[in-house]
Short mmCIF file of C-alpha atoms and ligand atoms in Angstrom, two decimals:
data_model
loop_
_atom_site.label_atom_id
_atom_site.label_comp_id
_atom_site.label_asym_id
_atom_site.label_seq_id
_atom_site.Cartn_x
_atom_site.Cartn_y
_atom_site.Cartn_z
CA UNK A 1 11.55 -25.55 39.95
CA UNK A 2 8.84 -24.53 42.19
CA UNK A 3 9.87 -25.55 45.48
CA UNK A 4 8.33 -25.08 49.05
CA UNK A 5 10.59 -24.71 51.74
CA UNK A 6 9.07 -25.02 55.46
CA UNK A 7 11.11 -23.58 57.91
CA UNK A 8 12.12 -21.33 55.26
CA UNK A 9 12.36 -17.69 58.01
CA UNK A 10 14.88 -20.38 60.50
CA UNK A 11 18.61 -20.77 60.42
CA UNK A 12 19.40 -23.40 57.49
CA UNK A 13 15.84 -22.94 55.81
CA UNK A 14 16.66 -18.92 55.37
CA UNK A 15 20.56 -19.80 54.27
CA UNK A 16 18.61 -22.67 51.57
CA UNK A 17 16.32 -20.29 50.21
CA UNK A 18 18.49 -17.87 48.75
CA UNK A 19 21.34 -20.55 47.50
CA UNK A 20 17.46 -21.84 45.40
CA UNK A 21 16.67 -18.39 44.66
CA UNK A 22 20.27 -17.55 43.27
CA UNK A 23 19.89 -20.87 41.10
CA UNK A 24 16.25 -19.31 39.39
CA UNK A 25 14.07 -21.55 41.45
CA UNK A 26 11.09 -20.12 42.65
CA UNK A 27 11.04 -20.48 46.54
CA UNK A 28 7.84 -20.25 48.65
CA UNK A 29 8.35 -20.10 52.11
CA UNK A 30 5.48 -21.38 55.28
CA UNK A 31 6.68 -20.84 58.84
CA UNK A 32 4.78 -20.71 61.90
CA UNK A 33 7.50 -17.85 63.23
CA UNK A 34 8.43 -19.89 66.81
CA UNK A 35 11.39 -19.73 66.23
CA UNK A 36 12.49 -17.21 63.61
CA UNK A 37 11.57 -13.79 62.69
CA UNK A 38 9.53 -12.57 59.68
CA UNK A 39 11.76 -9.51 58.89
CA UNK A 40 14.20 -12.78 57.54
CA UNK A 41 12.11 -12.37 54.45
CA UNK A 42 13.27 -9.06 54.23
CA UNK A 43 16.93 -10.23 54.36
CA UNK A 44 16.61 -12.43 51.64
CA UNK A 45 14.88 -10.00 49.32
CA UNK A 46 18.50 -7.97 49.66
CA UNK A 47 20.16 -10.67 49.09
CA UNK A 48 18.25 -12.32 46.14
CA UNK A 49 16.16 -9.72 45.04
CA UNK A 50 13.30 -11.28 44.99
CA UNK A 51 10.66 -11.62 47.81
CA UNK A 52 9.83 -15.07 48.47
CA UNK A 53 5.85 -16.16 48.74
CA UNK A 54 5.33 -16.30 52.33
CA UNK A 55 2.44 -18.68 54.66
CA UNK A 56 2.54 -18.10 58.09
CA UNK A 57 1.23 -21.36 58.79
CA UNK A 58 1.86 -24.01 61.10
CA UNK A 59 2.18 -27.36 60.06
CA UNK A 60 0.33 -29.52 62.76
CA UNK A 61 -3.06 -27.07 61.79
CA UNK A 62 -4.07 -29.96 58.35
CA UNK A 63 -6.54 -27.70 56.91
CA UNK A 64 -4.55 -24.56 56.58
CA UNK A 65 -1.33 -26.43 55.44
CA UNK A 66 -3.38 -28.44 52.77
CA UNK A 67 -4.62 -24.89 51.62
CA UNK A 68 -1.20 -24.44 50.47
CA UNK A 69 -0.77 -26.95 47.88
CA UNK A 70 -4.51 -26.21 46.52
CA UNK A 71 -3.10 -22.90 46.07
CA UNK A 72 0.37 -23.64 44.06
CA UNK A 73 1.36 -26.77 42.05
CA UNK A 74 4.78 -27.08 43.75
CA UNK A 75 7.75 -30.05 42.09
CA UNK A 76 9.24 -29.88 45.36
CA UNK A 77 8.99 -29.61 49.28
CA UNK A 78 12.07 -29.09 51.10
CA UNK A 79 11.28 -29.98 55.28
CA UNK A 80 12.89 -27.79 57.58
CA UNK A 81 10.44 -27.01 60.01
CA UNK A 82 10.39 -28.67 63.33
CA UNK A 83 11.67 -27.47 66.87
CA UNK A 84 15.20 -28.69 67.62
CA UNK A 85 15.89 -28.09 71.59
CA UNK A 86 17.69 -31.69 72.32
CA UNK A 87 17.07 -30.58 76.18
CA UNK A 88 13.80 -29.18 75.85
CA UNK A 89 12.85 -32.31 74.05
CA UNK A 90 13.36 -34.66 76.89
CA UNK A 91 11.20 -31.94 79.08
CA UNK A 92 8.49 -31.94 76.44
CA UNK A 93 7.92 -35.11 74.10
CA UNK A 94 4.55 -34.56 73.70
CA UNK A 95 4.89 -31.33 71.91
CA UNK A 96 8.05 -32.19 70.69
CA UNK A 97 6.45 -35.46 68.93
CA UNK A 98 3.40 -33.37 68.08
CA UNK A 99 4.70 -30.94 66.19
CA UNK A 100 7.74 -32.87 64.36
CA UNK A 101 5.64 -35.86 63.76
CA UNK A 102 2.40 -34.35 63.36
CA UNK A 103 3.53 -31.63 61.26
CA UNK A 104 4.99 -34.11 58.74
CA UNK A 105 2.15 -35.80 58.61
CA UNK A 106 0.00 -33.20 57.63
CA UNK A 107 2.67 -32.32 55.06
CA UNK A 108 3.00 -35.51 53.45
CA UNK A 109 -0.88 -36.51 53.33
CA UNK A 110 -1.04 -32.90 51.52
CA UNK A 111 2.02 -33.49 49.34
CA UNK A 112 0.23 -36.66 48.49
CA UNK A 113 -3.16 -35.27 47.51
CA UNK A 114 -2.28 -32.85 45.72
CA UNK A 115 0.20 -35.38 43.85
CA UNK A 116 3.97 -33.49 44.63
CA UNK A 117 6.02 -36.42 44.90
CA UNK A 118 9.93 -34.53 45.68
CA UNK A 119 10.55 -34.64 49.30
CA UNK A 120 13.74 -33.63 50.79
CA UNK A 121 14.28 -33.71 54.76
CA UNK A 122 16.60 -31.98 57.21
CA UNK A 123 17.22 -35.18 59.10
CA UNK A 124 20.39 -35.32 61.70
CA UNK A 125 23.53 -37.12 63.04
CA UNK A 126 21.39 -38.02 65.71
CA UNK A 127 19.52 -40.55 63.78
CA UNK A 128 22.91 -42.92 64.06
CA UNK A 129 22.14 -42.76 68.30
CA UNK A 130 25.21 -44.32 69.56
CA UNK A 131 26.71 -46.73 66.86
CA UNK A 132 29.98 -47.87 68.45
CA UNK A 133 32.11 -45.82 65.99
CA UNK A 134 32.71 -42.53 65.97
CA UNK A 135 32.74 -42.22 62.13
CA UNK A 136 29.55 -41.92 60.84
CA UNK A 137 28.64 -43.59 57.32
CA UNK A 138 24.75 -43.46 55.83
CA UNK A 139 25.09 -47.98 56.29
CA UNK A 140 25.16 -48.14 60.01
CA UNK A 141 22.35 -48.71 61.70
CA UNK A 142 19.70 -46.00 62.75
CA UNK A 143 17.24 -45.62 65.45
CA UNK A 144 19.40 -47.35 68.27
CA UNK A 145 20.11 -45.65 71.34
CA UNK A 146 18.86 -42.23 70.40
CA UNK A 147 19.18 -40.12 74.07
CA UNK A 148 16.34 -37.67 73.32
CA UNK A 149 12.74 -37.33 71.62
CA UNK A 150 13.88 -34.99 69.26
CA UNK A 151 16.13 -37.12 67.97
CA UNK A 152 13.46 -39.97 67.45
CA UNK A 153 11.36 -37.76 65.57
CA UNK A 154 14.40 -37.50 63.23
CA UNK A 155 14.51 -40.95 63.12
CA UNK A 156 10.86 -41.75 63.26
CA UNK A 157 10.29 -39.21 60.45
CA UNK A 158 12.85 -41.13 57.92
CA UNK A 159 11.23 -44.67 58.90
CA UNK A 160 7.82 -42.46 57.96
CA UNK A 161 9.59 -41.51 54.66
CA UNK A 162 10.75 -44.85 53.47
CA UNK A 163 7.16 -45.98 54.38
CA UNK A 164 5.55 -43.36 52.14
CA UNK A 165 8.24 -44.65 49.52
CA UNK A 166 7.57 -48.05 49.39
CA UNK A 167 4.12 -47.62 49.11
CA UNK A 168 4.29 -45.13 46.24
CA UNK A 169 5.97 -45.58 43.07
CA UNK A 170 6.25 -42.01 42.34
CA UNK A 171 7.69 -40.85 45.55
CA UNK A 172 11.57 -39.52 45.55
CA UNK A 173 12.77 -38.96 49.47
CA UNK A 174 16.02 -38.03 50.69
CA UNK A 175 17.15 -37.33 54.17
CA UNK A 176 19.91 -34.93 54.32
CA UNK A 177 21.58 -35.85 57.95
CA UNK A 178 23.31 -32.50 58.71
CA UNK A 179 26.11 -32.50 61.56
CA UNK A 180 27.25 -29.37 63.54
CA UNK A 181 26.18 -26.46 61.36
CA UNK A 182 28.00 -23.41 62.70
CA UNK A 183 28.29 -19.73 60.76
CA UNK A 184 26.09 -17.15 58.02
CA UNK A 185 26.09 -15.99 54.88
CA UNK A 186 29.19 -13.55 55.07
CA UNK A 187 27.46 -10.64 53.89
CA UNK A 188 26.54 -10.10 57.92
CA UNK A 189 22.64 -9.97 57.15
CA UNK A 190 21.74 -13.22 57.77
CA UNK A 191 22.40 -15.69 60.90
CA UNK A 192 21.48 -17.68 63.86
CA UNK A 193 19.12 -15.60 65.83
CA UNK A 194 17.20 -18.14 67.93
CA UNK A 195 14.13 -16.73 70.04
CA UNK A 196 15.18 -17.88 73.67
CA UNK A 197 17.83 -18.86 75.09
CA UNK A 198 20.36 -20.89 72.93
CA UNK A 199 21.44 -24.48 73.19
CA UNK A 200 24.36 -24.80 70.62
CA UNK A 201 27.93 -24.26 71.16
CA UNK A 202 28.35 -21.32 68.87
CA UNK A 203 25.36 -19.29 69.53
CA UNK A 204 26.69 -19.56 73.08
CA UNK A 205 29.97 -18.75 72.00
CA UNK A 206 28.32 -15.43 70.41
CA UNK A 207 26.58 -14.81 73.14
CA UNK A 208 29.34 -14.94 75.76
CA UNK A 209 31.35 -12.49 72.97
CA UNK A 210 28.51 -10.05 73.31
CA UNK A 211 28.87 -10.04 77.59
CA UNK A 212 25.03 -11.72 77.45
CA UNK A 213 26.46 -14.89 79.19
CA UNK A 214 29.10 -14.09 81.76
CA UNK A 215 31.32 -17.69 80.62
CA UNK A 216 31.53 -20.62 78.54
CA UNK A 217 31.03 -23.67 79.92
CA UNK A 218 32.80 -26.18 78.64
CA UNK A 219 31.07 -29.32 79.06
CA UNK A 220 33.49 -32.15 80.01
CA UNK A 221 37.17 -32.22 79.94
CA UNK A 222 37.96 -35.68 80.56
CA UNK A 223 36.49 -37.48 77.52
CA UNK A 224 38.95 -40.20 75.61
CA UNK A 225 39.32 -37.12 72.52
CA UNK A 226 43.38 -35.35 71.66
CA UNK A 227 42.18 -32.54 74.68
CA UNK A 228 40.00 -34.16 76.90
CA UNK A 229 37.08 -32.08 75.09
CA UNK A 230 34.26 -33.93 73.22
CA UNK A 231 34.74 -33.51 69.09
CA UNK A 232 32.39 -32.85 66.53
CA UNK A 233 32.12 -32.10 62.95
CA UNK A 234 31.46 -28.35 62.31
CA UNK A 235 30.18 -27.20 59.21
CA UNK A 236 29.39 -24.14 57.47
CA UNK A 237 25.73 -23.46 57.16
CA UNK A 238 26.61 -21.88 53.39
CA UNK A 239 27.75 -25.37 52.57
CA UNK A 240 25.16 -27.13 54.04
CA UNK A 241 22.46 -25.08 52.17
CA UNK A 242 24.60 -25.72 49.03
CA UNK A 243 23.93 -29.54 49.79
CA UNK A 244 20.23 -29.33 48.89
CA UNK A 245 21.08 -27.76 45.89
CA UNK A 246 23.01 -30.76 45.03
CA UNK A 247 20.63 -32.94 46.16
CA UNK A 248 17.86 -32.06 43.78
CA UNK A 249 19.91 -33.04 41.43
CA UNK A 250 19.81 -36.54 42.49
CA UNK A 251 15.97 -36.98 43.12
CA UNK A 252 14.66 -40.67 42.15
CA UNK A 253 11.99 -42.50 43.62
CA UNK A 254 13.03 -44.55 46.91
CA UNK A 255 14.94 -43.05 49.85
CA UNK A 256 18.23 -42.18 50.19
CA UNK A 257 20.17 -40.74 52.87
CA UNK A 258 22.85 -38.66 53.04
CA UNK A 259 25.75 -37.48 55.41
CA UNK A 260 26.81 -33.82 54.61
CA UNK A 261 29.48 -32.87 56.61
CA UNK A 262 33.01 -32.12 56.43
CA UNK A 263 34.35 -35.25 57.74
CA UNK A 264 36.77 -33.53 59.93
CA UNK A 265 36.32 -33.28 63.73
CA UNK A 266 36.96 -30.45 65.79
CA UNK A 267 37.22 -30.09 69.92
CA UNK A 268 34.95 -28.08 72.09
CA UNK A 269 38.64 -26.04 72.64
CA UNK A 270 40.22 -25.97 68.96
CA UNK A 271 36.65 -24.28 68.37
CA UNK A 272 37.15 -21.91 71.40
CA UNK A 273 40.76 -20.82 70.68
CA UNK A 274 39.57 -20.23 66.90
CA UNK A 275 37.19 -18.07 68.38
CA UNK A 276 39.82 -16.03 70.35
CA UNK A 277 42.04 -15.90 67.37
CA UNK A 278 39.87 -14.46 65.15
CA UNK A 279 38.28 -11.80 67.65
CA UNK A 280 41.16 -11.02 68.55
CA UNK A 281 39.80 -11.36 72.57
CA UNK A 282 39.91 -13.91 75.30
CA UNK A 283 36.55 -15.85 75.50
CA UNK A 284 35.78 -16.23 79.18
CA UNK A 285 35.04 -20.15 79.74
CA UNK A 286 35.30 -22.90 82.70
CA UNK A 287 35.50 -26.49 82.52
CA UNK A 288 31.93 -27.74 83.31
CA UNK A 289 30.61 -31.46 84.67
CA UNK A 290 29.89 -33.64 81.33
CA UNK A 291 26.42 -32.83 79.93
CA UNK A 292 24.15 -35.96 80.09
CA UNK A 293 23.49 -37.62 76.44
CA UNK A 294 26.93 -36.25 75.29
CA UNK A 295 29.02 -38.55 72.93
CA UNK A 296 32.63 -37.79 72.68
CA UNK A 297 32.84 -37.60 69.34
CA UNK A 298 31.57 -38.47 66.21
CA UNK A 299 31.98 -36.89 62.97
CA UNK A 300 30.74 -37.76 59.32
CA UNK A 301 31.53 -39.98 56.11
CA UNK A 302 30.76 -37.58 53.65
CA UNK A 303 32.09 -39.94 50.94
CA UNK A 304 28.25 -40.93 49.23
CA UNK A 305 27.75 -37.38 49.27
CA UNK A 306 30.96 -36.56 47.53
CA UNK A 307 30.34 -39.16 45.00
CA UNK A 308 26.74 -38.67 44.25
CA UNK A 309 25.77 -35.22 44.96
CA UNK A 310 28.81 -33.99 43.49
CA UNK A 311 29.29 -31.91 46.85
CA UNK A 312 31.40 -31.03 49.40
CA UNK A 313 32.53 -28.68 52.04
CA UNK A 314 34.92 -26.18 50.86
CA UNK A 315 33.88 -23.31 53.82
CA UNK A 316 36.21 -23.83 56.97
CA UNK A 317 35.59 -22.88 60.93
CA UNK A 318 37.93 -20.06 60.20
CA UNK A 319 35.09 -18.89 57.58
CA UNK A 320 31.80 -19.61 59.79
CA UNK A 321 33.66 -17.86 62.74
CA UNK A 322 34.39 -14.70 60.53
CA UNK A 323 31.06 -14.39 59.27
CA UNK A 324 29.64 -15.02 62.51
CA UNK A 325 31.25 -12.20 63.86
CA UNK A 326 30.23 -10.11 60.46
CA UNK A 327 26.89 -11.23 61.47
CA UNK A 328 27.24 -9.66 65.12
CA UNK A 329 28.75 -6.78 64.44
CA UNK A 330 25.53 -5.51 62.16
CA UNK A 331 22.87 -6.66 64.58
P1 NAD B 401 15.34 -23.19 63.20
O1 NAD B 401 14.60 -23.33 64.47
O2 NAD B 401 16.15 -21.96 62.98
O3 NAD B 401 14.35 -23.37 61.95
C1 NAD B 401 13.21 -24.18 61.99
C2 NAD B 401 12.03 -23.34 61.56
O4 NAD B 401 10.85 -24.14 61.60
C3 NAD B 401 11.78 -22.13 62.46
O5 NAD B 401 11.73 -20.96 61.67
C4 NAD B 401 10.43 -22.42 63.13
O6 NAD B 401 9.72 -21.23 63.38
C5 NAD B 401 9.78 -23.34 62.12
N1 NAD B 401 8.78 -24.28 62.66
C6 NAD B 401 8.90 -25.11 63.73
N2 NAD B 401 7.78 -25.83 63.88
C7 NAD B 401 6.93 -25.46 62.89
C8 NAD B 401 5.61 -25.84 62.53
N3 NAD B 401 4.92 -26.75 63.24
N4 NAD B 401 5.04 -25.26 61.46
C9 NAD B 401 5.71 -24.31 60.73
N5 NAD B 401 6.96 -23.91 61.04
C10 NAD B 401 7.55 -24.47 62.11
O7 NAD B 401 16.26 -24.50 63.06
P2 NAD B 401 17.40 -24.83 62.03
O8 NAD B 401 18.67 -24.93 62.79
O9 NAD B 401 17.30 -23.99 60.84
O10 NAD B 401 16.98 -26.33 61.67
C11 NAD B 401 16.22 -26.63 60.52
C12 NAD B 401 15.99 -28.12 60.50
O11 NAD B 401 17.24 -28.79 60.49
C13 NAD B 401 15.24 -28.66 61.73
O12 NAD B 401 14.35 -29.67 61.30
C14 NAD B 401 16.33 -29.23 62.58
O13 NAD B 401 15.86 -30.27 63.40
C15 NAD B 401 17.29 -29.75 61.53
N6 NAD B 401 18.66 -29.86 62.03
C16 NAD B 401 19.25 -28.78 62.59
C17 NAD B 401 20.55 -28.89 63.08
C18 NAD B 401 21.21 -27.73 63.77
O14 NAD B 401 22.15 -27.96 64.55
N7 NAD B 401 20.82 -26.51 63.53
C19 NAD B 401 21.24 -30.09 62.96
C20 NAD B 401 20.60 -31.18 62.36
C21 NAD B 401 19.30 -31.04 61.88
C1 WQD B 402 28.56 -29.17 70.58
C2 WQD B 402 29.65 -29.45 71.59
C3 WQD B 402 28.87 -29.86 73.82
C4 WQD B 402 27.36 -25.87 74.66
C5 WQD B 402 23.19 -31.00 68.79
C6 WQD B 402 22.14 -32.04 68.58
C7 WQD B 402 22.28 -32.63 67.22
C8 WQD B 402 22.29 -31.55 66.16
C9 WQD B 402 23.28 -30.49 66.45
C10 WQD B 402 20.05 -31.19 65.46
C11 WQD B 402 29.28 -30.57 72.55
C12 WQD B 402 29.72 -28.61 73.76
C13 WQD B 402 27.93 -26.95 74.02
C14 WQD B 402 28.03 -25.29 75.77
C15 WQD B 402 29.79 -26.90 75.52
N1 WQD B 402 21.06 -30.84 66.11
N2 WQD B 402 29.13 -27.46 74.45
N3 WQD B 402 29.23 -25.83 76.14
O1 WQD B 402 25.21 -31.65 71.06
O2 WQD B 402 26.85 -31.95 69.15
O3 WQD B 402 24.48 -31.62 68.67
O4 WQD B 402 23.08 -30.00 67.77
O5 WQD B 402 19.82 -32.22 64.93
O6 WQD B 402 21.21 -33.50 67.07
O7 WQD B 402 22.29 -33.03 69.58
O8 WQD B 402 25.75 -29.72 69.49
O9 WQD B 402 26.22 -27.34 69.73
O10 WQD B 402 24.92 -28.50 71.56
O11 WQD B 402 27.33 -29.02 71.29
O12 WQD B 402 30.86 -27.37 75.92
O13 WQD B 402 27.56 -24.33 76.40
O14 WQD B 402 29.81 -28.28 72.41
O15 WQD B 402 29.15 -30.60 74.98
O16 WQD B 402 30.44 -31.28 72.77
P1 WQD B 402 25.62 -31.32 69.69
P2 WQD B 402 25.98 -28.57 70.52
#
């Protein structure tokens, strides 16, 4: 297949790409480079050996993104691209809503001309808001309570989607709603490298291993989980990427969503002492005050995706922490 990814330089775009390359598909890859580096591409050429088509485009400009379709005749558009800060978000919903809304726009209205009807989204956990159970299948409700405008652009993007659906025979969307994605490919070469300063736990994590951050702070230690620290469902980006895969697979028109996660929880600590284990070093960290918007826990049904993508996680934390630390150690 000929498949656009957008996003395609960032975190989980980069990890898709070469699971599509590997596969035969031929990737082409349009990033606006805010947060992610070009010499990514390079990366996946040693991996894959091949260079993926490149646009260094960004989304919310119409013109130039329709330019991109006119150009190829792509089956399919995997949507990465978007900025993700949960924190920034609620600082800046204006850009966050213009770029994650707008950009989709502009996508879809260009998908649409140019008559690409495969759309596959990186949509999120956050979508659920807070549901009242801490076990997330794709039935409960979505859109309620959502803390932060990123995470109603997640949610306003799949309303968007099943719009575009209904209105369109043709149309085949699925929302992939990721959880905690944590690791890199093992080879080392590839990994989270966010411009800035990080939000994530692990990133942190790395960053406190490297002496950039002085300690860990643990946010909360008095929430109703086994340790007092808040759970979540980790899973390895290599897994994740290997979702889409399986996804494609399952294309019809409509929308469908999509949990992919591991289904197992894991504590802000058990994550922390995995880390020490496998480093082999203490990991400086504190107990910090509870960070506003925090859930305790919540953690994914992966059963529909088990059952109709054919899919699940096989990588553990012991694996994403490993190649994490590959990843560090070469860069
Ligand atoms: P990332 O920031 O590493 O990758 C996103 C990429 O999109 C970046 O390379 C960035 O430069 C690009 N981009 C942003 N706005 C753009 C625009 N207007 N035009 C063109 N390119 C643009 O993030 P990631 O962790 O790889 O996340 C990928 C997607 O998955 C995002 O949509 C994110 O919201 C979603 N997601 C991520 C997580 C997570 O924890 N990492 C969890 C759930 C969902
Ligand atoms: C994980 C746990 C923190 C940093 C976010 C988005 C979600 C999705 C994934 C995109 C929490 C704790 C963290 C630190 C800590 N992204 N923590 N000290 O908040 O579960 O999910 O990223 O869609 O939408 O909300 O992930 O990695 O920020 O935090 O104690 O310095 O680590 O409190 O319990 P989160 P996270």
């Amino acid at each position: 297949m000929k498949i656009l990814i957008t996003g395609g330089t960032g975190y989980i775009g980069s990890h898709t790409a070469i699971e599509l390359i590997n596969q035969g598909h031929d990737v082409t890859i349009v990033d606006n480079l805010i947060n992610s580096k070009k010499t990514v591409l390079e990366q996946i050429t040693k991996l894959t050996g091949t260079k993926p088509k490149f646009y260094h485009v960004d989304l919310t400009n119409r013109t130039a993104t329709n330019q991109i379709f006119q150009e190829n005749h792509f089956d399919l558009v995997i949507h990465f691209a978007g900025l993700k800060a949960v924190a920034e978000s609620v600082e800046k919903p204006l850009l966050y809503y213009r770029n994650n809304i707008t950009g989709t726009i502009n996508l879809l209205e260009a998908m649409q001309a140019n008559q690409v009807n495969n759309f596959i989204f990186s949509s999120s956990a956050t979508v659920y808001g807070n549901p009242g159970t801490p076990k997330y299948t794709e039935n409960l409700p979505t859109g309620q309570n959502i803390s932060s405008p990123y995470g109603k652009t997640k949610y306003m993007i799949e309303e968007i989607m099943k719009d575009a659906a209904a209105s369109n025979p043709n149309f085949c969307a699925i929302a992939l709603r990721y959880f905690n994605p944590i690791g890199n490919h093992p080879s080392g070469l590839l990994g989270e490298n966010p411009n800035g300063i990080p939000n994530n736990l692990m990133p942190i994590i790395t960053k406190v291993y490297r002496g950039q951050i002085s300690k860990l702070s643990v946010y909360g230690h008095d929430y109703p989980t086994p340790d007092g620290t808040c759970r979540r469902d980790y899973i390895h980006v290599v897994d994740l990427a290997k979702g889409h895969l399986a996804a494609i697979s399952v294309l019809k028109p409509g929308f469908e969503a999509y949990n992919l996660g591991t289904g197992q929880p894991a504590s802000v600590l058990e994550i922390i002492h995995a880390f020490e284990k496998i480093s082999d070093q203490p990991l400086p960290h504190k107990f910090a005050p509870r960070r506003p918007g925090d859930l305790p826990e919540f953690w994914a049904d992966p059963t529909k995706a088990i059952k109709e993508l054919n899919w699940h996680a096989k990588l553990t934390i012991d694996d994403a922490i490993r190649d994490t630390l590959t990843f560090i150690n070469q860069s």
